[in-house]
Short mmCIF file of C-alpha atoms in Angstrom, two decimals:
data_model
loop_
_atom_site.label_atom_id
_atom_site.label_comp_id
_atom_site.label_asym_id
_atom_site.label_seq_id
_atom_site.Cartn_x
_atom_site.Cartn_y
_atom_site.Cartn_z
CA UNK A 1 -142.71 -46.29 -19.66
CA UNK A 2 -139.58 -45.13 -17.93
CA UNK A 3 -135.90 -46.20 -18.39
CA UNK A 4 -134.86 -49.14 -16.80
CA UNK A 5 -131.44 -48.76 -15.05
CA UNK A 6 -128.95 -51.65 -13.77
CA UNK A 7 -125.75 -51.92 -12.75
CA UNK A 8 -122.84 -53.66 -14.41
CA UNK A 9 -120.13 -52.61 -12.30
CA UNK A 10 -119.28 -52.06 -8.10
CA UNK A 11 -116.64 -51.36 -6.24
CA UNK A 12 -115.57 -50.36 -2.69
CA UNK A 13 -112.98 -50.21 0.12
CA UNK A 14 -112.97 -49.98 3.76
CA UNK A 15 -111.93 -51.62 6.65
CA UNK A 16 -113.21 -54.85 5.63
CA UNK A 17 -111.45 -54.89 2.43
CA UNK A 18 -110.05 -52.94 -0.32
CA UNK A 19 -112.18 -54.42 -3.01
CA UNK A 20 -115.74 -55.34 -3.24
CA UNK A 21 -114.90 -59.21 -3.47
CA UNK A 22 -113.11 -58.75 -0.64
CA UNK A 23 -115.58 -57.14 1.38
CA UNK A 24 -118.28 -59.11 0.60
CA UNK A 25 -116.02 -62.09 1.51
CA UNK A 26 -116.17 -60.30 5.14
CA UNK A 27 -119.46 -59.97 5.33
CA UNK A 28 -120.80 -63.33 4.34
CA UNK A 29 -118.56 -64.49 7.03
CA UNK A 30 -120.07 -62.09 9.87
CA UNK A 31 -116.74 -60.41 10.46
CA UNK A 32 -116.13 -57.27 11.78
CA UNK A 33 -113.14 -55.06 11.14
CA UNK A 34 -113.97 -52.29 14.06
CA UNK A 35 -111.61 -52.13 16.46
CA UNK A 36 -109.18 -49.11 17.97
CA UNK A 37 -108.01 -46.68 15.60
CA UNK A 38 -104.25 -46.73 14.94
CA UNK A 39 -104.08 -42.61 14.53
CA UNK A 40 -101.53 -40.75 17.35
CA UNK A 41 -102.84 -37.69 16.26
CA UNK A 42 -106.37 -38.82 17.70
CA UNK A 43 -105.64 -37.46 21.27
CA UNK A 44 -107.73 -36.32 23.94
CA UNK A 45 -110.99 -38.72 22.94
CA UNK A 46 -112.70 -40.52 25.50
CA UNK A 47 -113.94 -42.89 22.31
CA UNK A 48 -111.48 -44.27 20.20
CA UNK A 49 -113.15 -47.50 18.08
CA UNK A 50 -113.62 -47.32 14.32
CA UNK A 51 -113.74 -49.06 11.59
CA UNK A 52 -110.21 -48.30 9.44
CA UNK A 53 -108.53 -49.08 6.88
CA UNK A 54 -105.43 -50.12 7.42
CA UNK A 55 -103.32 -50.08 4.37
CA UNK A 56 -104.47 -48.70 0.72
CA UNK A 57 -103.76 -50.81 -1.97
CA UNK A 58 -101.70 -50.16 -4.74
CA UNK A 59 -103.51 -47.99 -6.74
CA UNK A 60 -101.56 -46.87 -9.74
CA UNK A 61 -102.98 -43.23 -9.36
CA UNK A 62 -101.19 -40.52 -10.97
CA UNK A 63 -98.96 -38.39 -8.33
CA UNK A 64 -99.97 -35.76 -9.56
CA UNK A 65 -103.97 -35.98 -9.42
CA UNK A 66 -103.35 -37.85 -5.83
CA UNK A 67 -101.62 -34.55 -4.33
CA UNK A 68 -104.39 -32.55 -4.73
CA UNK A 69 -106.89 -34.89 -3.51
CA UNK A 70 -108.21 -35.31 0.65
CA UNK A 71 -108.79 -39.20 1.71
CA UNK A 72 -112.28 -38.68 0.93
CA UNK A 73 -111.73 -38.16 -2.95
CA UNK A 74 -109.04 -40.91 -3.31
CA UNK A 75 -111.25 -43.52 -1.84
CA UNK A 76 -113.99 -42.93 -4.10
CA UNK A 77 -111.67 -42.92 -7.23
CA UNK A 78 -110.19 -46.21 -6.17
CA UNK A 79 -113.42 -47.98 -5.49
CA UNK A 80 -114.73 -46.03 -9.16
CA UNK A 81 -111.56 -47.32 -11.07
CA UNK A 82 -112.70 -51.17 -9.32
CA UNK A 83 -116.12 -50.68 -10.57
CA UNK A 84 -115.48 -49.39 -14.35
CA UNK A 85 -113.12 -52.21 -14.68
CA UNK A 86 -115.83 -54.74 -13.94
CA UNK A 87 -118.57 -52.97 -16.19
CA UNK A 88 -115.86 -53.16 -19.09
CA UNK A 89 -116.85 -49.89 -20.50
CA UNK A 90 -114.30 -46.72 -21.21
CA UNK A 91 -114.86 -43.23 -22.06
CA UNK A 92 -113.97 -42.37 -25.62
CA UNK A 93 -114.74 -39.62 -28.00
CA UNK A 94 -118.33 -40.85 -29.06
CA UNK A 95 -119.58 -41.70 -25.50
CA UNK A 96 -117.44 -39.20 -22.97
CA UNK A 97 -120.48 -37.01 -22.71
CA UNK A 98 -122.61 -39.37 -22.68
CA UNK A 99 -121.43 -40.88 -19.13
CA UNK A 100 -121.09 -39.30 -15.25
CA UNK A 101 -120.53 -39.19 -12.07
CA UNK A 102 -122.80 -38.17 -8.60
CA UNK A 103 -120.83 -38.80 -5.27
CA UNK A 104 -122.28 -38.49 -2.19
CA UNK A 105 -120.43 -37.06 0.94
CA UNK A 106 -121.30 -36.91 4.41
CA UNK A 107 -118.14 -34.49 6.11
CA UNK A 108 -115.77 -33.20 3.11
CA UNK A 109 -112.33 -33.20 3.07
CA UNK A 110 -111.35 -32.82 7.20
CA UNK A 111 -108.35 -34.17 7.08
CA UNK A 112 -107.34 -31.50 4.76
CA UNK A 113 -108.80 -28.77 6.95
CA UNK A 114 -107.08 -30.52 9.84
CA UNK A 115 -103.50 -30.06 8.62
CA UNK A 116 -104.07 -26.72 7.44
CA UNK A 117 -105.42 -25.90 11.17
CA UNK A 118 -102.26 -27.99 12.92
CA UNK A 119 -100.03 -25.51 10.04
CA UNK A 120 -101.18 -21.67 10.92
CA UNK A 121 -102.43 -22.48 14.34
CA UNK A 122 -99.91 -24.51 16.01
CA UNK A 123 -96.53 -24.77 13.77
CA UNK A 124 -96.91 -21.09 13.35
CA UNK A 125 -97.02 -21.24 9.09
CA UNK A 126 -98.25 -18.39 7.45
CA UNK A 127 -101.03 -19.66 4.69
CA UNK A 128 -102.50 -22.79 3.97
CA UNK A 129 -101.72 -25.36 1.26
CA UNK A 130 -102.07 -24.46 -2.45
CA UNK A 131 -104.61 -27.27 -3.07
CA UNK A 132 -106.98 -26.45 0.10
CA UNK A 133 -109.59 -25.37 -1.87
CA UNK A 134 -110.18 -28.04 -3.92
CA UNK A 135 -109.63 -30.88 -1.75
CA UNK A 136 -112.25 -29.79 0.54
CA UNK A 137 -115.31 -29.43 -1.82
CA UNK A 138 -117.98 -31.62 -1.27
CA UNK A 139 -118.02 -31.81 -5.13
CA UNK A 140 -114.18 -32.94 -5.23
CA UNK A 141 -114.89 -36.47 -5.29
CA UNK A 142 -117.60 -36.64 -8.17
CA UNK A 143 -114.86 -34.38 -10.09
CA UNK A 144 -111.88 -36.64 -9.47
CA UNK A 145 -114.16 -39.72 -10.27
CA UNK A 146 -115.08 -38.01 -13.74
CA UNK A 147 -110.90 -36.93 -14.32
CA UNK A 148 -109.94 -40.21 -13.55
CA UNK A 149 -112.17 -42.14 -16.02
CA UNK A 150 -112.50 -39.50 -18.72
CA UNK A 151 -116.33 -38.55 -18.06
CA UNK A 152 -117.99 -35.71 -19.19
CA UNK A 153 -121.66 -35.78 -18.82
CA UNK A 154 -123.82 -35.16 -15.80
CA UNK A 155 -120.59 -34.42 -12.46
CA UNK A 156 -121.56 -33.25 -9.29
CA UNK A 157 -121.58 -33.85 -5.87
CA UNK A 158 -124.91 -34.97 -2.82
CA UNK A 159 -124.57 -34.05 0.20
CA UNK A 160 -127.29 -35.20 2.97
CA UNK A 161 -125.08 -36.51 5.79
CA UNK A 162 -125.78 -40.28 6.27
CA UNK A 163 -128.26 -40.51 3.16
CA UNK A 164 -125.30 -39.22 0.79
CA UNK A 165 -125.39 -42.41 -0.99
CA UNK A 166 -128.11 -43.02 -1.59
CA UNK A 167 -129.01 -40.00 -2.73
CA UNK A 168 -126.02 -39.64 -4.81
CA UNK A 169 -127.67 -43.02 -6.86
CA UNK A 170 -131.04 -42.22 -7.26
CA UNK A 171 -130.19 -39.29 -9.06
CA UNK A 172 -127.80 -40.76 -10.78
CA UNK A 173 -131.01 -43.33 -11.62
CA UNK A 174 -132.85 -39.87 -12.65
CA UNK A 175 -130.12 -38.68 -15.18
CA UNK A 176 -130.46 -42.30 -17.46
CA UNK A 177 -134.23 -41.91 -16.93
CA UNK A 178 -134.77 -38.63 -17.75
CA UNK A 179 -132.17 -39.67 -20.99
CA UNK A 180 -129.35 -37.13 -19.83
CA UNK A 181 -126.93 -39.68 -19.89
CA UNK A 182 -126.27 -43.36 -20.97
CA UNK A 183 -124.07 -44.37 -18.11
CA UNK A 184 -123.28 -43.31 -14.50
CA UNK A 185 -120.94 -44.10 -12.17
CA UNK A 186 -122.44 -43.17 -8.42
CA UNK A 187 -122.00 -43.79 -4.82
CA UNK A 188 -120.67 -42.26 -1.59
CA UNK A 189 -117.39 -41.66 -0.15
CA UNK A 190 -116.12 -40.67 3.75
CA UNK A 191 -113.13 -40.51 5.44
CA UNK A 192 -114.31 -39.19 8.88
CA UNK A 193 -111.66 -40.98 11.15
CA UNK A 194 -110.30 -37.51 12.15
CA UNK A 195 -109.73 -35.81 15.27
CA UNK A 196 -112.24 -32.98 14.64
CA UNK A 197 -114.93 -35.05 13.39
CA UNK A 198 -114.58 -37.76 16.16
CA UNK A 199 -114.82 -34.95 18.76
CA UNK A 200 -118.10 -33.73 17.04
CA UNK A 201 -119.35 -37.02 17.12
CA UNK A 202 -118.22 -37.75 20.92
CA UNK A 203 -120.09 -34.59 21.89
CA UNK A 204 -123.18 -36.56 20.81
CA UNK A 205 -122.86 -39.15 23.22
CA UNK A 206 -123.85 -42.00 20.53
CA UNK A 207 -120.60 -43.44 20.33
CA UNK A 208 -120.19 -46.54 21.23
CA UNK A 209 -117.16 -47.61 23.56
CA UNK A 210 -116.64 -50.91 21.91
CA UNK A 211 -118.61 -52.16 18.42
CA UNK A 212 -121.83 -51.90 17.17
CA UNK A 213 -124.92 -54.20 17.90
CA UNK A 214 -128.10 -52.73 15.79
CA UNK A 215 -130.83 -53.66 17.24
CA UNK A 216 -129.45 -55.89 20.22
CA UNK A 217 -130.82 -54.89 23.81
CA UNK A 218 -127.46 -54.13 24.69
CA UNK A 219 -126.38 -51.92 21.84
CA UNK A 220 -124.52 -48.69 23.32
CA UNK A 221 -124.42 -46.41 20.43
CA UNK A 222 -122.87 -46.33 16.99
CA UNK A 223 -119.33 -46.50 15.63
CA UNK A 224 -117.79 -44.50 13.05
CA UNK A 225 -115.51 -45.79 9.97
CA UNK A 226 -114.16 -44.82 6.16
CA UNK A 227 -114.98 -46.28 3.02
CA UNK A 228 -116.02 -45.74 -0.53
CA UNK A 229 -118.83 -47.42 -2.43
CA UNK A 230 -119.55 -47.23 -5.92
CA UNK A 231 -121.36 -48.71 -8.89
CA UNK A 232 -121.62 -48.23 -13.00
CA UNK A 233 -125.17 -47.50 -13.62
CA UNK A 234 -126.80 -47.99 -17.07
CA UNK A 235 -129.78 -48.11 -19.30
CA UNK A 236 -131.03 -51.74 -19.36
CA UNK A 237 -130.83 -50.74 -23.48
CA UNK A 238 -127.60 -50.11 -23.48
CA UNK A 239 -126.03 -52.76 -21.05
CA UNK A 240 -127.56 -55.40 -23.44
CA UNK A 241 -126.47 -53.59 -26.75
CA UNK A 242 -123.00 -54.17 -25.81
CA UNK A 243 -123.65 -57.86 -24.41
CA UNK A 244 -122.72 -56.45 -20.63
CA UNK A 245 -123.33 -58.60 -17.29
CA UNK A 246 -125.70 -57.16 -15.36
CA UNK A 247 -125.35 -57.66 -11.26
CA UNK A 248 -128.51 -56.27 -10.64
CA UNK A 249 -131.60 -53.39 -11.38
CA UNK A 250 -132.27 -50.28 -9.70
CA UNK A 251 -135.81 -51.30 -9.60
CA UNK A 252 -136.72 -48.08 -7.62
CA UNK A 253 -136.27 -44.80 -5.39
CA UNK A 254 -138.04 -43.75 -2.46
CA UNK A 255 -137.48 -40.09 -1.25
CA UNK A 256 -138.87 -38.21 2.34
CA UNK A 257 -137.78 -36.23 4.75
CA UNK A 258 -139.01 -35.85 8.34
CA UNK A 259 -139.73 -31.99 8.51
CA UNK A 260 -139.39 -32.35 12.32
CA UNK A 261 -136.27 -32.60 14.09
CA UNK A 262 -132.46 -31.75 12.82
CA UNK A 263 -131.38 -35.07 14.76
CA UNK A 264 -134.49 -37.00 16.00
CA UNK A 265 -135.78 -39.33 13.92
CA UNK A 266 -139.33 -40.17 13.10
CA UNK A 267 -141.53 -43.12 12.04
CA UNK A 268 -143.44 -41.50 9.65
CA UNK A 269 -140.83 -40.66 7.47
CA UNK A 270 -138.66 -43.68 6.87
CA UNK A 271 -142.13 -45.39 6.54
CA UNK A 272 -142.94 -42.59 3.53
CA UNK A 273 -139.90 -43.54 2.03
CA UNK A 274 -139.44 -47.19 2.13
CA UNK A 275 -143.86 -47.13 0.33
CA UNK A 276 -142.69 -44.54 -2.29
CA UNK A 277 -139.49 -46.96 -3.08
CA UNK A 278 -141.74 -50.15 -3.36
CA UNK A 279 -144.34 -47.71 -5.65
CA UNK A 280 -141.49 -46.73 -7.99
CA UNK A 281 -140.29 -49.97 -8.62
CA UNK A 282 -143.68 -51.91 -9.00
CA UNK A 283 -143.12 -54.07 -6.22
CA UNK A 284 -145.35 -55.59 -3.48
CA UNK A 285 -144.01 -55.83 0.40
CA UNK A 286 -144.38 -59.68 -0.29
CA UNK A 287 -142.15 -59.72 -3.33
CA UNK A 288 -138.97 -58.10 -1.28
CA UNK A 289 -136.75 -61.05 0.54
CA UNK A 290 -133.73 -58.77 2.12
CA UNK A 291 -133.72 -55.31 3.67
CA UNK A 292 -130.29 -54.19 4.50
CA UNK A 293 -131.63 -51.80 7.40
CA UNK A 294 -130.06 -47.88 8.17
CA UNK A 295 -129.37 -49.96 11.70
CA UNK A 296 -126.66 -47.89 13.74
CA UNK A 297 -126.65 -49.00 16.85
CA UNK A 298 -128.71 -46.80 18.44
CA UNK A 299 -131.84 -47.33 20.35
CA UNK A 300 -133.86 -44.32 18.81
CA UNK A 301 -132.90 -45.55 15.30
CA UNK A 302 -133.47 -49.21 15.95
CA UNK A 303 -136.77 -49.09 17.60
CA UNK A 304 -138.02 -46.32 14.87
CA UNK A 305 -136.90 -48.13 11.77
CA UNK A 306 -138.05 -51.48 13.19
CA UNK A 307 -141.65 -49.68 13.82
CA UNK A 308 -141.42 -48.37 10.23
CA UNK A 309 -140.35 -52.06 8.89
CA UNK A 310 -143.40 -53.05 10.31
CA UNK A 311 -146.13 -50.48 8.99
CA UNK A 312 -144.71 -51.09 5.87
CA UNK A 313 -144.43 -54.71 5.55
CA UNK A 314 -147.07 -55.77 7.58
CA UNK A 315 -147.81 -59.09 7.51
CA UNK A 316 -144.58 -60.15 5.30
CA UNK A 317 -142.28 -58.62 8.00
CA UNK A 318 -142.03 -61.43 9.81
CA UNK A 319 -140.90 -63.31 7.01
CA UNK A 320 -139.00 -60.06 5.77
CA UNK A 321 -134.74 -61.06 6.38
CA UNK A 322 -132.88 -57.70 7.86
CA UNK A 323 -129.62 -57.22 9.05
CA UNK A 324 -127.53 -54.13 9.15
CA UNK A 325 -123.77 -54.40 7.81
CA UNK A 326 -122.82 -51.65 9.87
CA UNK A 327 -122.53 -54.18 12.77
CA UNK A 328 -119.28 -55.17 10.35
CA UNK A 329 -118.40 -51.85 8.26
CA UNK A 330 -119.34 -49.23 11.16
CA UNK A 331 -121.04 -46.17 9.98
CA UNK A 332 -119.55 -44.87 7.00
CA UNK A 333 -121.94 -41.69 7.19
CA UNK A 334 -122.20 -40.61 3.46
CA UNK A 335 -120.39 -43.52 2.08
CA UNK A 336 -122.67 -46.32 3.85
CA UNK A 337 -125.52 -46.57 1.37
CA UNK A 338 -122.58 -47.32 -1.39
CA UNK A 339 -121.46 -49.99 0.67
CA UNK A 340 -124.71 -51.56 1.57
CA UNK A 341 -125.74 -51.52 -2.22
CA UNK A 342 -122.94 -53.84 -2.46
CA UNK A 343 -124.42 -55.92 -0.09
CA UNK A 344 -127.41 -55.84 -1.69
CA UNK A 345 -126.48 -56.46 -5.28
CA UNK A 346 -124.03 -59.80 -3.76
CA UNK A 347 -127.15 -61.07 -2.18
CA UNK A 348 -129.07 -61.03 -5.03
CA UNK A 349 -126.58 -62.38 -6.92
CA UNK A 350 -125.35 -65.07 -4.53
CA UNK A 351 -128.45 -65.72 -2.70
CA UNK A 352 -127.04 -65.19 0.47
CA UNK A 353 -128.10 -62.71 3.56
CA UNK A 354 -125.50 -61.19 5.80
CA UNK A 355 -125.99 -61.19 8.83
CA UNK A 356 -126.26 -58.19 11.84
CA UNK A 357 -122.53 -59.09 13.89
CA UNK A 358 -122.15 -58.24 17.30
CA UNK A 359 -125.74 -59.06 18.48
CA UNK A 360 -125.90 -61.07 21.82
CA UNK A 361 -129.73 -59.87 23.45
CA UNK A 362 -133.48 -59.62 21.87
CA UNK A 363 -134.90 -56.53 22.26
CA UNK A 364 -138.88 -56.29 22.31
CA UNK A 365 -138.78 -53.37 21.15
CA UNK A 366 -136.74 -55.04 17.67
CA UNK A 367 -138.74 -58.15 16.97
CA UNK A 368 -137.91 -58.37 13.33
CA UNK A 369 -135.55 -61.40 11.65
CA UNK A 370 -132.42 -59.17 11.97
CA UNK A 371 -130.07 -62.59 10.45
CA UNK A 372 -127.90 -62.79 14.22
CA UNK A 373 -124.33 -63.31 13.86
CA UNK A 374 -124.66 -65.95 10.91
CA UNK A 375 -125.45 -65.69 7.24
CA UNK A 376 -128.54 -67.08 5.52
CA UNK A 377 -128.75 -68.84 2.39
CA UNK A 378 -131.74 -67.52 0.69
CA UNK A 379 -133.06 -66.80 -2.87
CA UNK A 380 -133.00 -62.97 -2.82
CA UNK A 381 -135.33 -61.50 -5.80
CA UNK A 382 -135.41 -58.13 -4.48
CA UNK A 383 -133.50 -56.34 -1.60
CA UNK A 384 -134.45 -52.76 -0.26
CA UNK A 385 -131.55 -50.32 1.21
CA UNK A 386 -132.52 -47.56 3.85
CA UNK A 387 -130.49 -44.76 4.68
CA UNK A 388 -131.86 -42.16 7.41
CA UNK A 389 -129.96 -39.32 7.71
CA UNK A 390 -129.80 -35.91 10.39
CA UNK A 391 -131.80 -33.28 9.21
CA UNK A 392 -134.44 -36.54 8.69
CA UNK A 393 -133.79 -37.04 5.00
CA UNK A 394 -134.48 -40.63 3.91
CA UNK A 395 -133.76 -42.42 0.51
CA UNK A 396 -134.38 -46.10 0.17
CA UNK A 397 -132.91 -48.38 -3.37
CA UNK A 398 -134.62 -51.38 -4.70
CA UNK A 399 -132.74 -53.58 -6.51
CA UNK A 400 -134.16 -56.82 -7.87
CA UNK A 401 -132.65 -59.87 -9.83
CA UNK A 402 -132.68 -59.70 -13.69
#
C-alpha cells in the first residue's frame, strides 16, 4: 500500500492577494483583480490587461539572496516562507535531507533577460549582469525555495508550460511515496507580465481585450497574470507523529499528454488524465463534489475540457460543481495549478465553491454547473484540479477531506 501524502501548509501571492488567506478571501467573494497593467515599459501592445500585483509585501528577505533572484524566484520563496510557517515545521540537522523542494515554471526569469537586452542592445553596455545566469534557470526557483528554508533533499525544477504546477506536485507526491523524502514543499511560480512575453502571447491572438469569461458564449480569449503557489507536502505518518493540522490529502495524480498538436488541444487527453487521477486516488466520478477546471477563456479549451468533463463524469456531471478561478487570478501559466490547489484545499476545508467571475452568456457548447458569478456553499469531500498545457501535457490533483 502506497504512502499517503497531505498537506499541512499553503501559501501564495498574486494579484488577488499577497497571502493565501487573502486570496481566498477574493475568491469566495467572486472578485477579480485583472485590470490594465501599470508597466511604462509595456509599449507598443495592442493588449494590455493582466492580472498584477501591485505592491509586494514586506518580506524580510535577505538583500543579498533577493539580488540575485528574477520576480519569478522571489514570488515562489515568499509564498514558500507563507506556507512553512503554517505547516510549523523547520529544517534542522536530523531532518534537512530529509525535506525538498519541486517548482514548476512556465517562462523563466524574462524580466531578467529583458534588462540585460534593454543594457547591450539599447544603452550600449558592454556585458550583462553578474547574476544573469542564475536568475534565469528554470531551476532557480526550486533552489532559492530550498536556500531559503534550509532544505536539502530532493531540489529541482518542472517545466511544462501551463501544467508546471501541477506537475511540479505530483512529483513532489512521488518523492514521499517512493520514501525519498519525508516532506516537500512544491508548487509553481510565474512572473510573465513582461514586454517580451506579452508580445509572444499577443502574436497568438488569444488575448483577451478586457477579462476573462471561461466558458461564457462571449468569452474573447484569455488573460495573462503573476503569482506563486505553494504547499508543504508530507507523509500522512509523519504529519500525525508530530500532531500537525492537516488542510487536505493528495488523494491522487493523473498524467497524459496529447501526442498531437504543440498548441491544439484534444479531448482524449484531458479525459486520460482526469480517469488515471480518479484511479490513483481510489475514487469514483460520484464521490468528487468540485472540479476547479484548466478554464482560460478560450473557446477551443472550454468546449474540449467541458466534452472531457463529460466522458468522464457521465452521469454525475451534471451534479459535478466547476468553476475556473482564472476568471479572478488570470492565467498564471506555470504558477496556476499552485494557485488553484489553494482553491481546492479552502473548499474542502470551508465547504465553499468559488465561483467562474466574469460570465454573462450560456454557451451550448458549455452546459456544465460552472458556479456563475456567486459562490456555493457546499460540503466538498473531494475536489479535482486540471491543468492542460501547450505541447498537450495534462496533470490533474485530487485532494479529498481527511
Amino acid at each position: 500500500m502506497q504512502k499517503r501524502v497531505v498537506i499541512t501548509g499553503i501559501g501564495g501571492i498574486c494579484g488577488l492577494g499577497n497571502d493565501a488567506p487573502a486570496m481566498w478571501d477574493a475568491m469566495r467573494a467572486g472578485r477579480s483583480a485583472i485590470g490594465p497593467i501599470d508597466n511604462p515599459s509595456l509599449h507598443d501592445l495592442k493588449v494590455k490587461t493582466g492580472c498584477e500585483i501591485k505592491e509586494l509585501p514586506e518580506h524580510g528577505i535577505d538583500r543579498k539572496q533577493v539580488v540575485s533572484m528574477d520576480r519569478f524566484s522571489l514570488l515562489a520563496v515568499i509564498a514558500a516562507r507563507e506556507a512553512m510557517r503554517q505547516s510549523g515545521l523547520t529544517a534542522h540537522a536530523d531532518n534537512t535531507y530529509r525535506m525538498g523542494a519541486i517548482v514548476g515554471i512556465g517562462v523563466a526569469g524574462f524580466e531578467t533577460i529583458e534588462e540585460n537586452y534593454r543594457a547591450i542592445l539599447l544603452e550600449g553596455r558592454n556585458r550583462a549582469a553578474i547574476f544573469t545566469v542564475p536568475k534565469v534557470m528554470p531551476g532557480a526557483a526550486a533552489g532559492q525555495v530550498s536556500m531559503a528554508l534550509g532544505l536539502r533533499g530532493p531540489v529541482f525544477g518542472a517545466t511544462s508550460a501551463c501544467s508546471s504546477a501541477n506537475h511540479a506536485i505530483s512529483t513532489a507526491v512521488d518523492q514521499i511515496r517512493l520514501g525519498r523524502a519525508d516532506v516537500m514543499v512544491a508548487g509553481g511560480t510565474e512572473a510573465p507580465l513582461v514586454w517580451g512575453v506579452l508580445k509572444g502571447w499577443e502574436a497568438l491572438r488569444v488575448l483577451s481585450p478586457d477579462t476573462c469569461r471561461p466558458f461564457s458564449a462571449d468569452r474573447a480569449g484569455l488573460v495573462l497574470g503573476e503569482g506563486a503557489g505553494m504547499a508543504v507536502l508530507e507523509s500522512y505518518d509523519h504529519a500525525m507523529a508530530r500532531g500537525a493540522t492537516i488542510l487536505a490529502e493528495i488523494a491522487g495524480v493523473g498524467l497524459s499528454a496529447d501526442a498531437s498538436d504543440i498548441v491544439a488541444p484534444t479531448v482524449e487527453g484531458p479525459e486520460a488524465a482526469m480517469r488515471f487521477c480518479l484511479a490513483d486516488a481510489g475514487l469514483n466520478p460520484e464521490d468528487v463534489d468540485y472540479l476547479n477546471a484548466h478554464g482560460t477563456g478560450t473557446k477551443a479549451n472550454d468546449q474540449i475540457e467541458t466534452a472531457a468533463i463529460k466522458r468522464v463524469f457521465g452521469n454525475h456531471a451534471p451534479s459535478l460543481s466547476v468553476s475556473s478561478t482564472k476568471s479572478m487570478h488570470a492565467h498564471c501559466l506555470g504558477a496556476s495549478g499552485g494557485l488553484e490547489m489553494i482553491a481546492c484545499v479552502m473548499a474542502i476545508r470551508d465547504g465553499i465553491v468559488p465561483p467562474t467571475a466574469n460570465y454573462r452568456e450560456p454557451d451550448p457548447e458549455c452546459d456544465l454547473d460552472v458556479t456563475p458569478n456567486v459562490a456555493r456553499e457546499r460540503k466538498v469531500r473531494a475536489a479535482l484540479s486540471n491543468s492542460f498545457a501547450f505541447g498537450g501535457t495534462n496533470a490533474v490533483l485530487a485532494f479529498k477531506a481527511v
